[in-house]
Each structure stands twice: as structure tokens, then as C-alpha cells.
Short mmCIF file of N, CA and C in Angstrom, two decimals:
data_model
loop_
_atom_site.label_atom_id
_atom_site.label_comp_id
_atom_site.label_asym_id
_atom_site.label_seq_id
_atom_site.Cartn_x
_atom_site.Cartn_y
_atom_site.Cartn_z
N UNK A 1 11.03 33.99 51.15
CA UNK A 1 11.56 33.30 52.32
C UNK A 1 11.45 34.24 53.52
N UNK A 2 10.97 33.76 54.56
CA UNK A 2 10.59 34.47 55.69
C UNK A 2 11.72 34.35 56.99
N UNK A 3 12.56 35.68 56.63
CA UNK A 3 13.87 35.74 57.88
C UNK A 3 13.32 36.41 59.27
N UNK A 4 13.83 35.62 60.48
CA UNK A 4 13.81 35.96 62.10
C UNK A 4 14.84 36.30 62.46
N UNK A 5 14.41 36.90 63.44
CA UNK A 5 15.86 37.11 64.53
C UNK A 5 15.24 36.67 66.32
N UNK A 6 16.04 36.78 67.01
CA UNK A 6 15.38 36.53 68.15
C UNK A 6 14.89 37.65 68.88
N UNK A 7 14.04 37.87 69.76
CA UNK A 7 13.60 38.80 70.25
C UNK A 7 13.47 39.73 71.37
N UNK A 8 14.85 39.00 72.24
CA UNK A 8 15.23 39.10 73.43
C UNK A 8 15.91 40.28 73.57
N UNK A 9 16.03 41.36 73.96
CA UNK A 9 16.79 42.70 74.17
C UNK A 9 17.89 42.82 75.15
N UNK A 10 18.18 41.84 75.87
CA UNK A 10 19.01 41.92 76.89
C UNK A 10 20.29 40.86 77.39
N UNK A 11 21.07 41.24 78.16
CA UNK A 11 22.06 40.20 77.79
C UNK A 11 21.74 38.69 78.05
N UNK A 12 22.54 37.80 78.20
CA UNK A 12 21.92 36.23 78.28
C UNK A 12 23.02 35.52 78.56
N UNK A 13 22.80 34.34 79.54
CA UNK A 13 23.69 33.75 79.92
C UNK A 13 23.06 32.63 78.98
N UNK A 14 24.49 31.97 78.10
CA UNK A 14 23.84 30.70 77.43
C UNK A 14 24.71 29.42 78.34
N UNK A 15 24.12 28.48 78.86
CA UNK A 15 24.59 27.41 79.72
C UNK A 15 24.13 25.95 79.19
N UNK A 16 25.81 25.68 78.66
CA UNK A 16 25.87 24.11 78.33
C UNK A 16 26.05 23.13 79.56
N UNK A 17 25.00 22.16 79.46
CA UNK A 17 25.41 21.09 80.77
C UNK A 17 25.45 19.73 79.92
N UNK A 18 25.81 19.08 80.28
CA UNK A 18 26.20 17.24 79.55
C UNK A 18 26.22 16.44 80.74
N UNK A 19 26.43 15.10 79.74
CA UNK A 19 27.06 13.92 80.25
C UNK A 19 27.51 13.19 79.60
N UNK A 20 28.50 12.56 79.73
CA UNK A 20 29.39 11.46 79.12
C UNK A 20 29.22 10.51 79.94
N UNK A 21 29.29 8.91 78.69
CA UNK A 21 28.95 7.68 79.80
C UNK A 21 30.01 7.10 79.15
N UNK A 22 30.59 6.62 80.02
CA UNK A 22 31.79 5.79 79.58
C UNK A 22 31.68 3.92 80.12
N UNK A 23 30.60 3.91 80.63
CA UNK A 23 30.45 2.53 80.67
C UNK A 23 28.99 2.51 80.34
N UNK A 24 28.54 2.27 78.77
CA UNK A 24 27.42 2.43 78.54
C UNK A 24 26.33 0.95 78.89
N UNK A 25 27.14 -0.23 79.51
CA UNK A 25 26.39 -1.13 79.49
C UNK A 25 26.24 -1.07 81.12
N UNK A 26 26.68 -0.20 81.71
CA UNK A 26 25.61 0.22 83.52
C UNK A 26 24.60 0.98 83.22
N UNK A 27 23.67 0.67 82.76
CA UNK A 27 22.81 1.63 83.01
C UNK A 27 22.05 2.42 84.40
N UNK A 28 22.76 1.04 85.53
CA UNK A 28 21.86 1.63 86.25
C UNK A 28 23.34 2.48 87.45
N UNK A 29 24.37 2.64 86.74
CA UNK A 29 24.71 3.99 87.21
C UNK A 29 24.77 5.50 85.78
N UNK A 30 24.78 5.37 84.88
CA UNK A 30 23.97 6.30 84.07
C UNK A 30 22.53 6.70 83.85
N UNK A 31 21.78 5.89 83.71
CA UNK A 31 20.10 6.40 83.90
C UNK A 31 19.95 7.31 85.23
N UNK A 32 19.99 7.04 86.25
CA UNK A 32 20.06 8.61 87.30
C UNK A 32 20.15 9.92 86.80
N UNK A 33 21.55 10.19 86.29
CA UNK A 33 22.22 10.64 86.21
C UNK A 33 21.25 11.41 84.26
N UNK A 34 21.06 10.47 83.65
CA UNK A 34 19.97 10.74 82.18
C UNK A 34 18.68 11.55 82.58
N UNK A 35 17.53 10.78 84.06
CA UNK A 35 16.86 11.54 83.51
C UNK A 35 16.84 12.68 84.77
N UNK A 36 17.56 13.21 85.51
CA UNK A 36 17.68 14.00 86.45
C UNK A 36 17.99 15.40 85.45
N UNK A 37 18.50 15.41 84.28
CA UNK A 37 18.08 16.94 83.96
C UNK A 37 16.34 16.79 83.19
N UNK A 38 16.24 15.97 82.50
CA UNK A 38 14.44 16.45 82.13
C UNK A 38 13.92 16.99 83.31
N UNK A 39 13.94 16.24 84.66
CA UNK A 39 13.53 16.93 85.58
C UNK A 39 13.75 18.28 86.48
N UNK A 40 14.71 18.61 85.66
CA UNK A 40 15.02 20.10 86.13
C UNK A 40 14.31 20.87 85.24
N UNK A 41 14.51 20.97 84.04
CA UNK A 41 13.52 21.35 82.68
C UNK A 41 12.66 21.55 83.24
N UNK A 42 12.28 20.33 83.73
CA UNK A 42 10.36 20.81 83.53
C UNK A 42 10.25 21.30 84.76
N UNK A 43 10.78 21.31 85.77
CA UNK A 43 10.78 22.60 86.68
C UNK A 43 10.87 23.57 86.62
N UNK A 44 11.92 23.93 85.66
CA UNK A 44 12.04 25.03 85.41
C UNK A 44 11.16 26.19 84.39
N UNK A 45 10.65 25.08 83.36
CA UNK A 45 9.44 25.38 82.92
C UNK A 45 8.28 25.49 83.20
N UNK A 46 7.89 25.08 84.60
CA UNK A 46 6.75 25.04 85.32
C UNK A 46 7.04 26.64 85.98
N UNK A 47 8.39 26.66 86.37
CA UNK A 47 8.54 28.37 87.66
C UNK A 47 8.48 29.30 86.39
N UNK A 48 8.91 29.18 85.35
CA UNK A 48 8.76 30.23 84.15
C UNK A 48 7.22 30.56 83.66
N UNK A 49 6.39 29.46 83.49
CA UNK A 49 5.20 29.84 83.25
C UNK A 49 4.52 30.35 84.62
N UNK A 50 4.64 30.13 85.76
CA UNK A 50 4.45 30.50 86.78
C UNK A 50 4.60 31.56 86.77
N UNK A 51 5.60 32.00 86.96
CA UNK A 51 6.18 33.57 87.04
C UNK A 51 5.61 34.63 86.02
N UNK A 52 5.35 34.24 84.17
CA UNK A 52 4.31 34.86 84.19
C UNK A 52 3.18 35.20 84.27
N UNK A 53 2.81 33.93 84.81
CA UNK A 53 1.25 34.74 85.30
C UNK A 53 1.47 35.06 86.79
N UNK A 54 2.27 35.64 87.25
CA UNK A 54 2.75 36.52 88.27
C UNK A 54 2.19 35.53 89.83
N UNK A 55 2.07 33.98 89.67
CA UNK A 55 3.03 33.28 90.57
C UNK A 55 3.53 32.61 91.41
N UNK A 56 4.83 32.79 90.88
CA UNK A 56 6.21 32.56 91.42
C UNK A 56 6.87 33.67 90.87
N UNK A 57 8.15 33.71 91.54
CA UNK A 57 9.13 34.56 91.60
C UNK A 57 10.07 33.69 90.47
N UNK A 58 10.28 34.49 89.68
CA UNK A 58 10.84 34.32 88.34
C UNK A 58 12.26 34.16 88.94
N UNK A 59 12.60 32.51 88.47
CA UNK A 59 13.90 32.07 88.57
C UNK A 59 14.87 32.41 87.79
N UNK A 60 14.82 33.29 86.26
CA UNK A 60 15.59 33.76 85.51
C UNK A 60 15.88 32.66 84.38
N UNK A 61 15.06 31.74 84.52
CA UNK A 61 15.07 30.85 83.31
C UNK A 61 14.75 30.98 81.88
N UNK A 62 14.97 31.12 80.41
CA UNK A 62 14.46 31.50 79.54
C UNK A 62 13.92 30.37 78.38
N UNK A 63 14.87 28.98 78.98
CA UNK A 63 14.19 27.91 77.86
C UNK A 63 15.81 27.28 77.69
N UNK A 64 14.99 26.19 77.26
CA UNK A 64 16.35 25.24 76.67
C UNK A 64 16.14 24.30 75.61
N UNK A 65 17.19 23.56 75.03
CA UNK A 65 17.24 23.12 73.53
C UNK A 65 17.85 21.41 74.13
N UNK A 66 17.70 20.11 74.13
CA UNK A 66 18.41 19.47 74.05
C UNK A 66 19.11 18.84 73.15
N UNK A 67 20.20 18.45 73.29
CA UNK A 67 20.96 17.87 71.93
C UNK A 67 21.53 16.33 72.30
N UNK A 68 21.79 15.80 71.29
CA UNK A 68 22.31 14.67 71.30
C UNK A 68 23.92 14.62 70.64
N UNK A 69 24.95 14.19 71.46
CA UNK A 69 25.83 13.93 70.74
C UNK A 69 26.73 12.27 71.21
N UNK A 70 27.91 12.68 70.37
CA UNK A 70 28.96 11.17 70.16
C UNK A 70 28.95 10.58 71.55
N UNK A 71 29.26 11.39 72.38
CA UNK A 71 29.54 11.01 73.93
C UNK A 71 27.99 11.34 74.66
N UNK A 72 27.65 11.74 74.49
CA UNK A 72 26.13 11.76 75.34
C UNK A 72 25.69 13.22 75.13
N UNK A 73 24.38 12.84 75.97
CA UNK A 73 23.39 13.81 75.75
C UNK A 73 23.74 15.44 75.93
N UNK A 74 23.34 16.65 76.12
CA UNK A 74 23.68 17.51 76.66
C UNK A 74 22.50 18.95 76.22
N UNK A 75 22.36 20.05 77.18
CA UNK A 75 21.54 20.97 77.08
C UNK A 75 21.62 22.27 77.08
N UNK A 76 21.30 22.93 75.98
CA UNK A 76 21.61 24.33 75.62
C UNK A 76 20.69 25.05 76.73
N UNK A 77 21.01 25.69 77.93
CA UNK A 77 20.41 26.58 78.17
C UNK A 77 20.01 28.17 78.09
N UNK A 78 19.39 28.75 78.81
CA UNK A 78 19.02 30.32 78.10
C UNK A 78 18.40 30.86 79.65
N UNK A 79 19.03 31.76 79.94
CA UNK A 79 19.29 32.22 81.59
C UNK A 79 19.16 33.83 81.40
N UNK A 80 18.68 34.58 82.08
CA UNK A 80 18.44 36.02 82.28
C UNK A 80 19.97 36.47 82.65
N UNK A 81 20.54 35.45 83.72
CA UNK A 81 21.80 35.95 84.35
C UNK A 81 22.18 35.08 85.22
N UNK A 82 23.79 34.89 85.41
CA UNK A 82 24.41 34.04 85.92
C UNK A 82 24.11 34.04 87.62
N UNK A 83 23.64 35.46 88.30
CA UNK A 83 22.81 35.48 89.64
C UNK A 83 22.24 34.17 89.98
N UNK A 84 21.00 34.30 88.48
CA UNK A 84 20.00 34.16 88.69
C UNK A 84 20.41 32.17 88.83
N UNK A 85 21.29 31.80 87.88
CA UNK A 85 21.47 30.39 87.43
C UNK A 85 22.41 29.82 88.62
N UNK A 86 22.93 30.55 89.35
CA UNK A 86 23.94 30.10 90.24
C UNK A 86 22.87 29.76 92.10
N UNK A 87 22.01 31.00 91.55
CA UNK A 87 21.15 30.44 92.60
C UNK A 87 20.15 29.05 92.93
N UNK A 88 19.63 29.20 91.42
CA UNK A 88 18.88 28.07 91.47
C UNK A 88 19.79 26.33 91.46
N UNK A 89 20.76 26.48 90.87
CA UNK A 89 21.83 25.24 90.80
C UNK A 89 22.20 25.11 92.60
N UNK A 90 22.08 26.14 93.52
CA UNK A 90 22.80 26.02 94.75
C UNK A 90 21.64 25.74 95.52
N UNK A 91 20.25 25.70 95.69
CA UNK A 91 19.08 26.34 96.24
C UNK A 91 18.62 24.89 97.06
N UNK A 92 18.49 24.29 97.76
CA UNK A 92 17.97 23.16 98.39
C UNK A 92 16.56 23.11 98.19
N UNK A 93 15.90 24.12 97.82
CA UNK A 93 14.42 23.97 97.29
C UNK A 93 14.25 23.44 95.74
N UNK A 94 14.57 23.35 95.34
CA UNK A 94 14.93 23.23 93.47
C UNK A 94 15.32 21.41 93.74
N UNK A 95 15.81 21.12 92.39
CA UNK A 95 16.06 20.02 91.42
C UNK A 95 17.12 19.36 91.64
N UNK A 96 17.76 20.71 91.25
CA UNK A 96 19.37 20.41 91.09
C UNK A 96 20.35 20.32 91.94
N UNK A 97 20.36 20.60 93.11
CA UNK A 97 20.97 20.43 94.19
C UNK A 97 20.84 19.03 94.98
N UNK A 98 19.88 18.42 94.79
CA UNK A 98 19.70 16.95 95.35
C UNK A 98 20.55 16.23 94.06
N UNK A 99 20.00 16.33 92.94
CA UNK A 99 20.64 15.44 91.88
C UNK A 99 22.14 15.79 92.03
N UNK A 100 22.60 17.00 91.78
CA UNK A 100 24.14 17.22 92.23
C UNK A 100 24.27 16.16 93.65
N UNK A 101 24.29 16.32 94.53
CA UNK A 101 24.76 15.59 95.59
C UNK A 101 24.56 13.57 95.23
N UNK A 102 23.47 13.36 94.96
CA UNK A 102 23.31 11.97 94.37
C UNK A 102 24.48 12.29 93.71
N UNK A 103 24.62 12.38 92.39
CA UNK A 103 25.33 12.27 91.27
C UNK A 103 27.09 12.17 91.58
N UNK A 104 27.58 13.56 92.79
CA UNK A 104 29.32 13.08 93.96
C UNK A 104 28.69 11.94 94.38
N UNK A 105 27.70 11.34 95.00
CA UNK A 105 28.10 10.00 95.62
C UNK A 105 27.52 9.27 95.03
N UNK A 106 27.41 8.87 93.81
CA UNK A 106 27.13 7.83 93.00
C UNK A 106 28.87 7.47 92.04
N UNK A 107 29.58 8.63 91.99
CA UNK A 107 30.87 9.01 91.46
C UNK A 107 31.61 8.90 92.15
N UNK A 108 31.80 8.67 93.59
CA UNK A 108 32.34 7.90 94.35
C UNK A 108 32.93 6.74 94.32
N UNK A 109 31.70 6.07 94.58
CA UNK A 109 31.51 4.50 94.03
C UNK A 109 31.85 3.94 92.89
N UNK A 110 31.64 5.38 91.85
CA UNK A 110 32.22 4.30 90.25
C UNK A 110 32.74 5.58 90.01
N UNK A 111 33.82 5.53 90.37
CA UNK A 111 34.52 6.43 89.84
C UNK A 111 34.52 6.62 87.66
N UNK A 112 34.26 7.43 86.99
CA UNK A 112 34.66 7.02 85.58
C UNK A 112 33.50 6.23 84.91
N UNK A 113 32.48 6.26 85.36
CA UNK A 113 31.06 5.55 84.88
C UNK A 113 30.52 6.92 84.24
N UNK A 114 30.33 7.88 84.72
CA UNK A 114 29.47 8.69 84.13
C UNK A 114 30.03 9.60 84.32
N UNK A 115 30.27 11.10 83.20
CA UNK A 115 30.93 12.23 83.61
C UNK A 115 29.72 13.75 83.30
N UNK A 116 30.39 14.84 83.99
CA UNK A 116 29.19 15.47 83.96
C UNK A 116 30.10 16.68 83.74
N UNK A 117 29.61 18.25 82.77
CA UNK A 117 30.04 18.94 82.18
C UNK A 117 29.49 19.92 81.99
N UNK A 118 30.13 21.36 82.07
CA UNK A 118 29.50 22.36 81.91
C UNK A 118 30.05 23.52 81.58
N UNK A 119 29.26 24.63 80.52
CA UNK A 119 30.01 25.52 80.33
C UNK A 119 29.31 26.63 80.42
N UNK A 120 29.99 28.18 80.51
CA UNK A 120 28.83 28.67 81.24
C UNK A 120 29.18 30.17 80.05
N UNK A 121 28.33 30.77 79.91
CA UNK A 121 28.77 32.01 78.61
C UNK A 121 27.84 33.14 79.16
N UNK A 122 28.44 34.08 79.57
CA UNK A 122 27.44 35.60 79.83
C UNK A 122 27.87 37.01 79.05
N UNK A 123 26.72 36.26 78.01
CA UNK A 123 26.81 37.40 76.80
C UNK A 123 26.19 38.39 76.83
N UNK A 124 26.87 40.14 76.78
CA UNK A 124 26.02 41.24 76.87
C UNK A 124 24.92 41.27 75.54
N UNK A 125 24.33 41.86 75.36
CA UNK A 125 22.90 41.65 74.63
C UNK A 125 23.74 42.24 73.00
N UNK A 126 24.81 42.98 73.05
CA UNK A 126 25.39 43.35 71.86
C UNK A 126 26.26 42.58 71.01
N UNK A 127 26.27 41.36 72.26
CA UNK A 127 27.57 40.24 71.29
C UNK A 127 26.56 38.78 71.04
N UNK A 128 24.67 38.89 70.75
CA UNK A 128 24.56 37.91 70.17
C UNK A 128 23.77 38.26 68.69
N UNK A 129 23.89 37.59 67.73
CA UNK A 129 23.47 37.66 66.59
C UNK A 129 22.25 36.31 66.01
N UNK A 130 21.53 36.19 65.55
CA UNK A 130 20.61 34.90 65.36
C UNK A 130 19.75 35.37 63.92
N UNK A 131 19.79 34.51 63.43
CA UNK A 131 19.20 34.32 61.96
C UNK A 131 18.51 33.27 62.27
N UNK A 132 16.70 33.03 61.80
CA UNK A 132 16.41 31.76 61.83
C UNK A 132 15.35 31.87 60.14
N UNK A 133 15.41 31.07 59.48
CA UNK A 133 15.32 31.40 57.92
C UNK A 133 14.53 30.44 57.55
N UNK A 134 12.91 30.61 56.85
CA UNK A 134 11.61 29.41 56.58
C UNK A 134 11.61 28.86 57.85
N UNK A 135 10.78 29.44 58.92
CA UNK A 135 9.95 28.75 60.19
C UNK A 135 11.32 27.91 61.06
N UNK A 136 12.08 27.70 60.66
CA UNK A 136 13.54 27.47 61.85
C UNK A 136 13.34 27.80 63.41
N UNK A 137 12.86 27.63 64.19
CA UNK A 137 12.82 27.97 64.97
C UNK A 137 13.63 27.12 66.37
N UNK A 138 15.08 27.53 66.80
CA UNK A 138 15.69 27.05 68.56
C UNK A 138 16.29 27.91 68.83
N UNK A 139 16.84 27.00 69.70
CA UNK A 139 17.80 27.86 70.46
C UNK A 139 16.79 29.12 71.36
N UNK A 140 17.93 30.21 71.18
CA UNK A 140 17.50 31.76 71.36
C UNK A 140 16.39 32.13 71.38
N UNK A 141 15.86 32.01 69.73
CA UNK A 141 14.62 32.09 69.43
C UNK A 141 13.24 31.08 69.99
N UNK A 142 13.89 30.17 70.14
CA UNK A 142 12.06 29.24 70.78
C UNK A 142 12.46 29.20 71.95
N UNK A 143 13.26 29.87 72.89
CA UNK A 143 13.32 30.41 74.26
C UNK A 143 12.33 31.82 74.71
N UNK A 144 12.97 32.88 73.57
CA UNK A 144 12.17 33.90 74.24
C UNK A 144 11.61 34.69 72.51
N UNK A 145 11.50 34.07 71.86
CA UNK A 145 10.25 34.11 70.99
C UNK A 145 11.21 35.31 69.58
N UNK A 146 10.54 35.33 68.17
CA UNK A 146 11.07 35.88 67.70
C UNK A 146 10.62 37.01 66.71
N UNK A 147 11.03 38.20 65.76
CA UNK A 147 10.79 39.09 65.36
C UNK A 147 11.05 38.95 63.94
N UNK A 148 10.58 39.76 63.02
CA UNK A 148 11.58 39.97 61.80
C UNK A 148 12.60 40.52 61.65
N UNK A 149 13.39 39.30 60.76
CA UNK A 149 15.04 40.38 61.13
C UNK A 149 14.55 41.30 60.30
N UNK A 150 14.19 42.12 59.40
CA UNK A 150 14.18 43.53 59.38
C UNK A 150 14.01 44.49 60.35
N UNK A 151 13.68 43.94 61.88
CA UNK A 151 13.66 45.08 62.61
C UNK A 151 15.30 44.92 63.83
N UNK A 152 15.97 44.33 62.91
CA UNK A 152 17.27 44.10 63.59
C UNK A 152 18.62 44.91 62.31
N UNK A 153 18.17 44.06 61.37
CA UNK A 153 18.55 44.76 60.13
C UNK A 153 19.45 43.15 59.20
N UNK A 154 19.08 43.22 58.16
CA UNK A 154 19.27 42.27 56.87
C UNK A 154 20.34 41.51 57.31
N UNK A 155 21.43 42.18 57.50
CA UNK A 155 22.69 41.14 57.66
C UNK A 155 23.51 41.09 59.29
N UNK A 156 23.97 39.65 58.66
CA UNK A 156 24.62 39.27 60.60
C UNK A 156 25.39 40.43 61.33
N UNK A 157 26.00 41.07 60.37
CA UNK A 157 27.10 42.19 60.84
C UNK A 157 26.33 43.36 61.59
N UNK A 158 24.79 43.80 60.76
CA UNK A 158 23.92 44.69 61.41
C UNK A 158 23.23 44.26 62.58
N UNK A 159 23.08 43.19 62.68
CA UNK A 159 22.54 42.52 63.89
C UNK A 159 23.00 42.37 64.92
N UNK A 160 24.12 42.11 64.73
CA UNK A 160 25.27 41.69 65.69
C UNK A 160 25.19 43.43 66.84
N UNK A 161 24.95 43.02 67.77
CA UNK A 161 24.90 44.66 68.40
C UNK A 161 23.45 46.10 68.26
N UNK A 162 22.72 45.27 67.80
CA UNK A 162 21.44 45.79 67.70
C UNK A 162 20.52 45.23 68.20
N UNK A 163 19.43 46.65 68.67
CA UNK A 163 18.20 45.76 69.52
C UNK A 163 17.33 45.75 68.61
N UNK A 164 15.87 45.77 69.00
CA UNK A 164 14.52 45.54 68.26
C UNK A 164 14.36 47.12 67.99
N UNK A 165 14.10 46.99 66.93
CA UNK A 165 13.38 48.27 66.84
C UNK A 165 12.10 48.63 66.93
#
């Protein structure tokens, strides 16, 4: 069985964003609001591949995971640093700053139609640990790519706080 770890050496901001729809038969005040993050994604995946082939100026993006849950959709992100994520969320050139503003005045109007959520985690590079075990590959790892955990070391406890060797 072929064990990974992730391969990233440095700390990481991991950033949950959602939505909850509480009136699932409007669609047409939830759909906005649905596909306005793909379109940040793939922006953001466009300035990331950009940036390495040197460009654009690297927005600090590292990749993201989407998930599905009970109440709605939502997206694991993977950030260099909270600088870097606070800029691009505020930036009038970007994605997300128009959809933010749509999204207060669409919430206006319906108050309780659609809710929006976020959590924000800036982990030093010693407090994350990742196992991915037979070809497994998210999160962490299919963000910024991965290693054998033997060069982290066998178990979560050795990992936990270790770089690449």
C-alpha cells in the first residue's frame, strides 16, 4: 500500500466558504449566489497557473476541494496566507468583491433566502498532519502536490510538526 503526505512546507491558511438555501424552490434568488464561487475558482486557478509561469503576480492561492452537504454546497480552500486571501476577497479587480456586493443586495430584498458562511484557519506549517493512503488524493495534497510519507515519517504523531526531508 502506497502512503503520502502532503508536500507543502509552510504554514497555510485553510478557508471554508458555504451557502445555505433556505428557500430551495427560488432558485432564482439562490442560483447567483451557486454559481458565483465556481467563478472565483477558476479565477483563481487561472492567476495560479499564471503566476507560475511567472505571469501574474501570485495571488497566494493554493487550490480548493468542493463539497456537498445537508444545507448546501461549500469550499475547502488552501491559501499561502490570510494577507494574501483578505486581499483578493477585498480587491475590485477580482471575482469576489462584485459577487459580495450583488449577494448584500440580493439579501436585502429576501432577507433569509440564501445564507452565506465562512471560516477562516491560519495554520503554522507544524500544526498540519495529512495521510493520503492507495492514490487518495484532496484536500492539502491535490492543492500543492504530494510526497512519501516516509519522508515525513510513518506515523501521524511524527508528522504532525515535520517538514520534508
Amino acid at each position: 500500500m502506497q502512503h503520502h503526505t502532503h508536500a507543502h512546507d509552510d504554514d497555510v491558511v485553510v478557508f471554508n466558504i458555504g451557502m445555505t438555501i433556505a428557500r430551495p424552490h427560488r432558485i432564482d434568488l439562490w442560483w447567483p449566489v451557486f454559481v458565483a464561487m465556481p467563478r472565483m475558482i477558476a479565477e483563481l486557478e487561472r492567476n495560479r497557473a499564471a503566476a507560475e509561469r511567472g505571469e501574474a503576480e501570485d495571488l497566494g492561492f493554493l487550490g480548493a476541494t468542493t463539497l456537498m452537504g445537508r444545507r448546501g454546497p461549500w469550499v475547502v480552500q488552501y491559501w499561502r496566507s490570510t494577507e494574501q486571501l483578505y486581499r483578493y476577497a477585498s480587491s475590485a479587480d477580482h471575482a469576489h468583491l462584485p459577487a459580495w456586493k450583488a449577494f448584500n443586495a440580493a439579501g436585502r430584498k429576501h432577507p433569509g433566502a440564501v445564507g452565506i458562511w465562512h471560516e477562516t484557519f491560519a495554520v503554522p506549517a507544524s500544526g498540519v498532519e495529512t495521510l493520503y493512503a492507495n492514490g487518495a488524493q484532496i484536500g492539502l495534497g491535490a492543492a500543492t502536490g504530494t510526497v512519501e510519507v516516509s519522508r515525513r515519517g510513518a506515523r501521524a504523531r511524527t508528522r504532525l510538526g515535520s517538514r520534508v526531508a
